[in-house]
DNA sequence: AGGCGTACCTGAGGGC
DNA sequence: TGCCCTCAGGTACGCC
């Protein structure tokens, strides 16, 4: 499932592929996959727009348009944004097609139909509820200590809360906790300052390494060119229950926390 | 407000 | 082999 490194990889790829292209026509196959401001028709509004920039906020891909509007895409679990240079059959499960004037095309595909493409008015505060960017200069160890203090939730649940830190999902939460030697169930407020510092370092480190490897492809994820990432070969714990911990050799376990699979080492993660 | 449960979906994989 | 059942999980939303 696309998390920060995967979304960042897609956004970077799209930057070279779609900036400067003008939409000839947008076609919506499944209505619920799109959201537009009241009184605005999604496809009609897109026609004639050119894409001027591509960015990322949390797990959202943000494309800037000439009108000042933005096209914000949430891939959720199985969503894909795949660019096609020439006319051919759309990517499987394509629900929104954005055809450009030069016959290239951007497909928004999603087998489970959880993803959303949203047209946002200039200045509309669509990301108000999103927390801090973990790779920004604002995410300091000191800030992290402050964020966690007094919070009774298990630290892993905290990491997954997009209102606190934006972009971390199940894979990188599990990986960072392992790297920092912290038990996923430990209450946020019970973490010592050294443990929080280790977790801070681990988060930044694992996200950066994953971006370098162009993301993790455990199942569906591909980048804007349809290529898989490489970080699935670097995973230490995610999806590896029963396999030996690469640090201590003990079999890794899978438990469930907040309705989500959680992979960890009962020996190495004891703080 | 914060925290929790649930709906949304369908492909994959296990059991028999 | 093939059918049936369950599971996976990010986010929005409703409720207490």
mmCIF file of C-alpha atoms (C1' of nucleotides) in Angstrom:
data_model
loop_
_atom_site.group_PDB
_atom_site.id
_atom_site.type_symbol
_atom_site.label_atom_id
_atom_site.label_comp_id
_atom_site.label_asym_id
_atom_site.label_seq_id
_atom_site.Cartn_x
_atom_site.Cartn_y
_atom_site.Cartn_z
ATOM 1 C CA UNK A 1 0.000 0.000 0.000
ATOM 2 C CA UNK A 2 1.372 3.378 -0.913
ATOM 3 C CA UNK A 3 2.858 5.283 1.997
ATOM 4 C CA UNK A 4 5.094 8.345 2.004
ATOM 5 C CA UNK A 5 8.040 6.826 0.068
ATOM 6 C CA UNK A 6 5.805 5.313 -2.599
ATOM 7 C CA UNK A 7 3.753 8.496 -2.991
ATOM 8 C CA UNK A 8 6.947 10.563 -3.131
ATOM 9 C CA UNK A 9 8.312 8.267 -5.850
ATOM 10 C CA UNK A 10 5.115 8.554 -7.875
ATOM 11 C CA UNK A 11 5.053 12.343 -7.496
ATOM 12 C CA UNK A 12 8.683 12.671 -8.599
ATOM 13 C CA UNK A 13 8.036 10.458 -11.599
ATOM 14 C CA UNK A 14 4.916 12.358 -12.573
ATOM 15 C CA UNK A 15 6.775 15.654 -12.380
ATOM 16 C CA UNK A 16 8.812 14.756 -15.464
ATOM 17 C CA UNK A 17 5.859 13.162 -17.224
ATOM 18 C CA UNK A 18 2.895 15.504 -16.840
ATOM 19 C CA UNK A 19 4.132 19.019 -16.101
ATOM 20 C CA UNK A 20 3.327 21.235 -19.060
ATOM 21 C CA UNK A 21 0.760 18.856 -20.508
ATOM 22 C CA UNK A 22 -2.741 20.132 -21.191
ATOM 23 C CA UNK A 23 -5.856 18.094 -20.528
ATOM 24 C CA UNK A 24 -7.922 17.504 -23.614
ATOM 25 C CA UNK A 25 -10.548 15.495 -21.831
ATOM 26 C CA UNK A 26 -11.086 13.707 -18.522
ATOM 27 C CA UNK A 27 -13.303 10.677 -18.389
ATOM 28 C CA UNK A 28 -14.806 9.347 -15.178
ATOM 29 C CA UNK A 29 -15.879 5.712 -15.299
ATOM 30 C CA UNK A 30 -16.805 5.381 -11.643
ATOM 31 C CA UNK A 31 -18.389 8.495 -10.210
ATOM 32 C CA UNK A 32 -17.556 7.930 -6.558
ATOM 33 C CA UNK A 33 -13.821 7.966 -7.306
ATOM 34 C CA UNK A 34 -13.953 11.725 -7.895
ATOM 35 C CA UNK A 35 -14.849 14.692 -5.729
ATOM 36 C CA UNK A 36 -15.339 18.259 -6.920
ATOM 37 C CA UNK A 37 -16.422 21.526 -5.262
ATOM 38 C CA UNK A 38 -20.173 22.100 -5.089
ATOM 39 C CA UNK A 39 -21.558 23.036 -8.466
ATOM 40 C CA UNK A 40 -18.415 22.003 -10.330
ATOM 41 C CA UNK A 41 -18.343 19.106 -12.758
ATOM 42 C CA UNK A 42 -15.111 17.179 -12.312
ATOM 43 C CA UNK A 43 -14.350 16.272 -15.912
ATOM 44 C CA UNK A 44 -15.618 19.493 -17.444
ATOM 45 C CA UNK A 45 -13.523 21.531 -15.026
ATOM 46 C CA UNK A 46 -10.380 19.592 -15.906
ATOM 47 C CA UNK A 47 -10.677 20.047 -19.648
ATOM 48 C CA UNK A 48 -8.292 22.721 -20.849
ATOM 49 C CA UNK A 49 -6.270 22.791 -17.627
ATOM 50 C CA UNK A 50 -2.525 22.339 -17.866
ATOM 51 C CA UNK A 51 -0.483 20.784 -15.076
ATOM 52 C CA UNK A 52 2.036 23.220 -13.654
ATOM 53 C CA UNK A 53 3.461 21.276 -10.734
ATOM 54 C CA UNK A 54 3.366 17.970 -8.874
ATOM 55 C CA UNK A 55 3.932 17.615 -5.161
ATOM 56 C CA UNK A 56 3.141 15.451 -2.190
ATOM 57 C CA UNK A 57 1.539 16.096 1.184
ATOM 58 C CA UNK A 58 1.374 13.073 3.487
ATOM 59 C CA UNK A 59 0.129 10.242 1.302
ATOM 60 C CA UNK A 60 -1.608 12.598 -1.125
ATOM 61 C CA UNK A 61 -0.324 13.471 -4.600
ATOM 62 C CA UNK A 62 -1.006 17.097 -5.462
ATOM 63 C CA UNK A 63 -1.059 18.322 -9.034
ATOM 64 C CA UNK A 64 -1.233 22.077 -9.544
ATOM 65 C CA UNK A 65 -3.310 23.377 -12.420
ATOM 66 C CA UNK A 66 -3.164 26.605 -14.419
ATOM 67 C CA UNK A 67 -6.448 27.872 -12.954
ATOM 68 C CA UNK A 68 -4.965 27.721 -9.472
ATOM 69 C CA UNK A 69 -7.011 24.674 -8.597
ATOM 70 C CA UNK A 70 -5.304 21.494 -7.469
ATOM 71 C CA UNK A 71 -5.976 17.877 -8.279
ATOM 72 C CA UNK A 72 -5.401 15.873 -5.113
ATOM 73 C CA UNK A 73 -5.188 12.097 -5.345
ATOM 74 C CA UNK A 74 -5.420 9.639 -2.475
ATOM 75 C CA UNK A 75 -4.377 6.136 -3.522
ATOM 76 C CA UNK A 76 -5.509 4.460 -0.290
ATOM 77 C CA UNK A 77 -4.788 0.741 -0.615
ATOM 78 C CA UNK A 78 -4.640 -0.291 -4.220
ATOM 79 C CA UNK A 79 -4.816 2.957 -6.153
ATOM 80 C CA UNK A 80 -2.385 3.636 -8.969
ATOM 81 C CA UNK A 81 -1.514 6.662 -11.046
ATOM 82 C CA UNK A 82 0.057 5.368 -14.209
ATOM 83 C CA UNK A 83 1.169 7.507 -17.114
ATOM 84 C CA UNK A 84 0.890 6.201 -20.660
ATOM 85 C CA UNK A 85 3.003 7.931 -23.283
ATOM 86 C CA UNK A 86 0.921 6.782 -26.216
ATOM 87 C CA UNK A 87 -2.667 5.799 -26.837
ATOM 88 C CA UNK A 88 -3.359 2.163 -25.976
ATOM 89 C CA UNK A 89 -5.711 0.242 -23.699
ATOM 90 C CA UNK A 90 -5.923 1.865 -20.288
ATOM 91 C CA UNK A 91 -4.258 0.311 -17.275
ATOM 92 C CA UNK A 92 -6.480 -2.408 -15.692
ATOM 93 C CA UNK A 93 -9.144 -1.082 -13.290
ATOM 94 C CA UNK A 94 -8.851 2.464 -14.600
ATOM 95 C CA UNK A 95 -11.754 4.526 -13.255
ATOM 96 C CA UNK A 96 -10.551 7.979 -14.279
ATOM 97 C CA UNK A 97 -8.707 8.722 -17.512
ATOM 98 C CA UNK A 98 -7.050 12.051 -18.076
ATOM 99 C CA UNK A 99 -6.250 12.375 -21.768
ATOM 100 C CA UNK A 100 -3.721 15.017 -22.734
ATOM 101 C CA UNK A 101 -3.639 16.916 -25.991
ATOM 102 C CA UNK A 102 -0.593 15.011 -27.227
ATOM 103 C CA UNK A 103 -2.387 11.636 -26.912
ATOM 104 C CA UNK A 104 -0.559 10.699 -23.719
ATOM 105 C CA UNK A 105 -2.729 9.731 -20.788
ATOM 106 C CA UNK A 106 -2.810 9.526 -17.009
ATOM 107 C CA UNK A 107 -4.792 6.564 -15.650
ATOM 108 C CA UNK A 108 -6.181 6.533 -12.145
ATOM 109 C CA UNK A 109 -6.706 2.825 -11.507
ATOM 110 C CA UNK A 110 -7.871 1.076 -8.367
ATOM 111 C CA UNK A 111 -9.099 -2.504 -8.086
ATOM 112 C CA UNK A 112 -10.712 -1.946 -4.699
ATOM 113 C CA UNK A 113 -12.148 1.466 -5.518
ATOM 114 C CA UNK A 114 -10.990 3.030 -2.243
ATOM 115 C CA UNK A 115 -8.894 5.770 -3.823
ATOM 116 C CA UNK A 116 -10.173 9.284 -4.512
ATOM 117 C CA UNK A 117 -9.320 12.090 -6.892
ATOM 118 C CA UNK A 118 -10.360 15.479 -5.630
ATOM 119 C CA UNK A 119 -10.477 18.817 -7.356
ATOM 120 C CA UNK A 120 -9.641 21.571 -4.874
ATOM 121 C CA UNK A 121 -10.298 25.302 -5.197
ATOM 122 C CA UNK A 122 -7.382 27.741 -4.943
ATOM 123 C CA UNK A 123 -6.630 28.324 -1.278
ATOM 124 C CA UNK A 124 -9.053 25.664 -0.092
ATOM 125 C CA UNK A 125 -7.542 24.164 3.084
ATOM 126 C CA UNK A 126 -7.927 20.508 2.147
ATOM 127 C CA UNK A 127 -4.930 19.340 4.216
ATOM 128 C CA UNK A 128 -5.882 21.050 7.486
ATOM 129 C CA UNK A 129 -6.198 17.791 9.367
ATOM 130 C CA UNK A 130 -2.819 16.452 8.263
ATOM 131 C CA UNK A 131 0.064 16.409 10.723
ATOM 132 C CA UNK A 132 3.725 17.227 10.357
ATOM 133 C CA UNK A 133 5.838 16.047 7.438
ATOM 134 C CA UNK A 134 8.339 13.609 8.963
ATOM 135 C CA UNK A 135 11.071 14.510 6.471
ATOM 136 C CA UNK A 136 10.710 18.255 7.001
ATOM 137 C CA UNK A 137 13.019 20.344 9.162
ATOM 138 C CA UNK A 138 10.095 20.945 11.520
ATOM 139 C CA UNK A 139 10.096 17.319 12.626
ATOM 140 C CA UNK A 140 12.808 17.514 15.250
ATOM 141 C CA UNK A 141 13.467 15.047 18.104
ATOM 142 C CA UNK A 142 12.405 17.771 20.523
ATOM 143 C CA UNK A 143 9.141 18.292 18.703
ATOM 144 C CA UNK A 144 8.551 14.533 18.607
ATOM 145 C CA UNK A 145 9.096 14.293 22.373
ATOM 146 C CA UNK A 146 6.463 16.994 22.856
ATOM 147 C CA UNK A 147 4.006 15.282 20.550
ATOM 148 C CA UNK A 148 4.218 11.976 22.389
ATOM 149 C CA UNK A 149 4.057 13.296 25.922
ATOM 150 C CA UNK A 150 0.916 12.460 27.817
ATOM 151 C CA UNK A 151 -0.476 10.317 24.993
ATOM 152 C CA UNK A 152 -1.815 6.999 26.172
ATOM 153 C CA UNK A 153 -2.139 5.341 22.772
ATOM 154 C CA UNK A 154 0.259 2.568 21.786
ATOM 155 C CA UNK A 155 3.188 4.141 19.974
ATOM 156 C CA UNK A 156 2.411 2.268 16.767
ATOM 157 C CA UNK A 157 -1.145 3.619 16.717
ATOM 158 C CA UNK A 158 0.297 7.091 17.205
ATOM 159 C CA UNK A 159 2.615 6.653 14.224
ATOM 160 C CA UNK A 160 -0.305 5.660 11.997
ATOM 161 C CA UNK A 161 -2.393 8.699 12.972
ATOM 162 C CA UNK A 162 -2.183 11.034 9.971
ATOM 163 C CA UNK A 163 -3.297 13.995 12.094
ATOM 164 C CA UNK A 164 -0.021 13.750 14.051
ATOM 165 C CA UNK A 165 2.561 12.738 11.470
ATOM 166 C CA UNK A 166 1.537 12.577 7.827
ATOM 167 C CA UNK A 167 2.681 9.774 5.559
ATOM 168 C CA UNK A 168 3.580 6.841 7.787
ATOM 169 C CA UNK A 169 1.619 3.641 7.176
ATOM 170 C CA UNK A 170 1.761 0.101 8.434
ATOM 171 C CA UNK A 171 4.967 -0.955 6.702
ATOM 172 C CA UNK A 172 7.187 1.909 7.836
ATOM 173 C CA UNK A 173 5.673 2.059 11.327
ATOM 174 C CA UNK A 174 6.626 -1.606 11.832
ATOM 175 C CA UNK A 175 10.073 -1.149 10.322
ATOM 176 C CA UNK A 176 10.934 1.982 12.311
ATOM 177 C CA UNK A 177 9.817 0.436 15.614
ATOM 178 C CA UNK A 178 12.016 -2.581 14.965
ATOM 179 C CA UNK A 179 14.942 -0.397 14.016
ATOM 180 C CA UNK A 180 14.523 1.592 17.235
ATOM 181 C CA UNK A 181 14.044 -1.508 19.407
ATOM 182 C CA UNK A 182 10.634 -0.372 20.636
ATOM 183 C CA UNK A 183 7.634 -2.609 21.319
ATOM 184 C CA UNK A 184 4.658 -1.504 19.190
ATOM 185 C CA UNK A 185 2.278 -1.667 22.147
ATOM 186 C CA UNK A 186 4.239 0.641 24.438
ATOM 187 C CA UNK A 187 2.218 3.695 25.403
ATOM 188 C CA UNK A 188 3.534 6.836 23.725
ATOM 189 C CA UNK A 189 3.875 8.639 27.043
ATOM 190 C CA UNK A 190 5.895 5.784 28.530
ATOM 191 C CA UNK A 191 8.756 6.134 26.046
ATOM 192 C CA UNK A 192 12.000 7.484 27.433
ATOM 193 C CA UNK A 193 13.676 10.410 25.714
ATOM 194 C CA UNK A 194 16.502 8.217 24.390
ATOM 195 C CA UNK A 195 13.913 5.812 22.967
ATOM 196 C CA UNK A 196 12.042 8.669 21.280
ATOM 197 C CA UNK A 197 15.296 9.920 19.809
ATOM 198 C CA UNK A 198 16.043 6.450 18.460
ATOM 199 C CA UNK A 199 12.564 6.259 16.971
ATOM 200 C CA UNK A 200 12.941 9.673 15.387
ATOM 201 C CA UNK A 201 16.216 8.627 13.787
ATOM 202 C CA UNK A 202 14.726 5.312 12.673
ATOM 203 C CA UNK A 203 11.687 6.946 11.060
ATOM 204 C CA UNK A 204 13.692 9.467 9.086
ATOM 205 C CA UNK A 205 16.211 6.798 8.148
ATOM 206 C CA UNK A 206 13.725 4.169 6.978
ATOM 207 C CA UNK A 207 11.660 6.688 4.982
ATOM 208 C CA UNK A 208 14.750 8.076 3.264
ATOM 209 C CA UNK A 209 16.139 4.630 2.474
ATOM 210 C CA UNK A 210 12.773 3.562 1.055
ATOM 211 C CA UNK A 211 12.586 6.661 -1.156
ATOM 212 C CA UNK A 212 16.085 5.854 -2.382
ATOM 213 C CA UNK A 213 14.857 2.383 -3.349
ATOM 214 C CA UNK A 214 11.764 3.858 -5.021
ATOM 215 C CA UNK A 215 9.345 2.408 -2.476
ATOM 216 C CA UNK A 216 8.104 -0.986 -1.328
ATOM 217 C CA UNK A 217 6.123 -3.253 -3.660
ATOM 218 C CA UNK A 218 4.614 -5.952 -1.467
ATOM 219 C CA UNK A 219 1.529 -6.253 -3.612
ATOM 220 C CA UNK A 220 0.085 -3.594 -5.864
ATOM 221 C CA UNK A 221 2.317 -0.583 -5.764
ATOM 222 C CA UNK A 222 3.955 0.640 -8.955
ATOM 223 C CA UNK A 223 5.319 4.083 -9.797
ATOM 224 C CA UNK A 224 4.091 6.485 -12.455
ATOM 225 C CA UNK A 225 5.884 4.445 -15.120
ATOM 226 C CA UNK A 226 4.348 1.182 -13.888
ATOM 227 C CA UNK A 227 7.634 0.009 -12.334
ATOM 228 C CA UNK A 228 7.902 -1.775 -8.992
ATOM 229 C CA UNK A 229 9.950 -0.428 -6.089
ATOM 230 C CA UNK A 230 12.891 -2.191 -4.448
ATOM 231 C CA UNK A 231 12.458 -1.751 -0.696
ATOM 232 C CA UNK A 232 10.494 -4.992 -0.270
ATOM 233 C CA UNK A 233 13.906 -6.690 -0.344
ATOM 234 C CA UNK A 234 15.111 -4.508 2.518
ATOM 235 C CA UNK A 235 12.252 -5.131 4.939
ATOM 236 C CA UNK A 236 13.330 -6.353 8.371
ATOM 237 C CA UNK A 237 9.983 -7.293 9.907
ATOM 238 C CA UNK A 238 6.950 -6.402 7.794
ATOM 239 C CA UNK A 239 5.222 -9.565 6.561
ATOM 240 C CA UNK A 240 8.040 -11.750 7.929
ATOM 241 C CA UNK A 241 6.359 -13.621 10.789
ATOM 242 C CA UNK A 242 8.022 -16.948 11.477
ATOM 243 C CA UNK A 243 11.232 -15.840 9.811
ATOM 244 C CA UNK A 244 14.346 -15.175 11.846
ATOM 245 C CA UNK A 245 14.963 -11.672 13.140
ATOM 246 C CA UNK A 246 18.000 -10.459 11.205
ATOM 247 C CA UNK A 247 19.385 -8.981 14.403
ATOM 248 C CA UNK A 248 18.929 -11.769 16.963
ATOM 249 C CA UNK A 249 17.686 -14.817 15.051
ATOM 250 C CA UNK A 250 14.506 -15.316 17.039
ATOM 251 C CA UNK A 251 11.397 -15.941 14.924
ATOM 252 C CA UNK A 252 9.435 -12.754 14.312
ATOM 253 C CA UNK A 253 5.809 -12.655 15.439
ATOM 254 C CA UNK A 254 2.642 -11.175 14.014
ATOM 255 C CA UNK A 255 0.091 -9.665 16.361
ATOM 256 C CA UNK A 256 -2.903 -7.432 15.749
ATOM 257 C CA UNK A 257 -2.975 -3.872 17.049
ATOM 258 C CA UNK A 258 -5.802 -1.478 16.225
ATOM 259 C CA UNK A 259 -7.127 -3.961 13.638
ATOM 260 C CA UNK A 260 -3.819 -4.025 11.801
ATOM 261 C CA UNK A 261 -1.191 -6.688 11.334
ATOM 262 C CA UNK A 262 1.884 -5.860 13.375
ATOM 263 C CA UNK A 263 5.192 -7.627 12.834
ATOM 264 C CA UNK A 264 7.941 -7.436 15.419
ATOM 265 C CA UNK A 265 10.685 -9.176 17.377
ATOM 266 C CA UNK A 266 9.837 -10.020 20.974
ATOM 267 C CA UNK A 267 13.517 -10.009 21.935
ATOM 268 C CA UNK A 268 14.857 -6.939 20.148
ATOM 269 C CA UNK A 269 11.832 -4.720 20.720
ATOM 270 C CA UNK A 270 11.611 -4.518 24.489
ATOM 271 C CA UNK A 271 11.451 -0.788 25.324
ATOM 272 C "C1'" DA B 1 -11.707 16.511 21.951
ATOM 273 C "C1'" DG B 2 -10.163 12.167 21.661
ATOM 274 C "C1'" DG B 3 -10.748 7.606 20.957
ATOM 275 C "C1'" DC B 4 -13.006 3.813 19.123
ATOM 276 C "C1'" DG B 5 -15.730 0.960 15.836
ATOM 277 C "C1'" DT B 6 -17.350 0.357 11.298
ATOM 278 C "C1'" DA B 7 -18.103 0.817 6.209
ATOM 279 C "C1'" DC B 8 -16.080 0.818 2.038
ATOM 280 C "C1'" DC B 9 -14.145 -2.994 -1.647
ATOM 281 C "C1'" DT B 10 -12.341 -7.144 -4.215
ATOM 282 C "C1'" DG B 11 -8.207 -10.116 -5.177
ATOM 283 C "C1'" DA B 12 -5.645 -13.525 -2.970
ATOM 284 C "C1'" DG B 13 -5.096 -17.485 -0.509
ATOM 285 C "C1'" DG B 14 -6.329 -21.257 2.612
ATOM 286 C "C1'" DG B 15 -9.259 -25.228 3.575
ATOM 287 C "C1'" DC B 16 -11.612 -29.100 2.143
ATOM 288 C "C1'" DT C 1 -9.766 -28.822 -9.547
ATOM 289 C "C1'" DG C 2 -12.869 -25.704 -7.816
ATOM 290 C "C1'" DC C 3 -15.741 -23.549 -4.653
ATOM 291 C "C1'" DC C 4 -16.418 -20.971 -0.489
ATOM 292 C "C1'" DC C 5 -14.934 -18.306 3.078
ATOM 293 C "C1'" DT C 6 -11.998 -14.997 5.298
ATOM 294 C "C1'" DC C 7 -8.662 -11.550 5.329
ATOM 295 C "C1'" DA C 8 -6.096 -7.316 4.048
ATOM 296 C "C1'" DG C 9 -6.099 -2.114 5.506
ATOM 297 C "C1'" DG C 10 -6.232 3.849 4.785
ATOM 298 C "C1'" DT C 11 -9.524 6.978 5.517
ATOM 299 C "C1'" DA C 12 -14.076 9.039 6.407
ATOM 300 C "C1'" DC C 13 -17.597 9.167 9.373
ATOM 301 C "C1'" DG C 14 -20.605 8.390 13.273
ATOM 302 C "C1'" DC C 15 -20.946 7.834 18.054
ATOM 303 C "C1'" DC C 16 -19.982 8.323 23.006
#
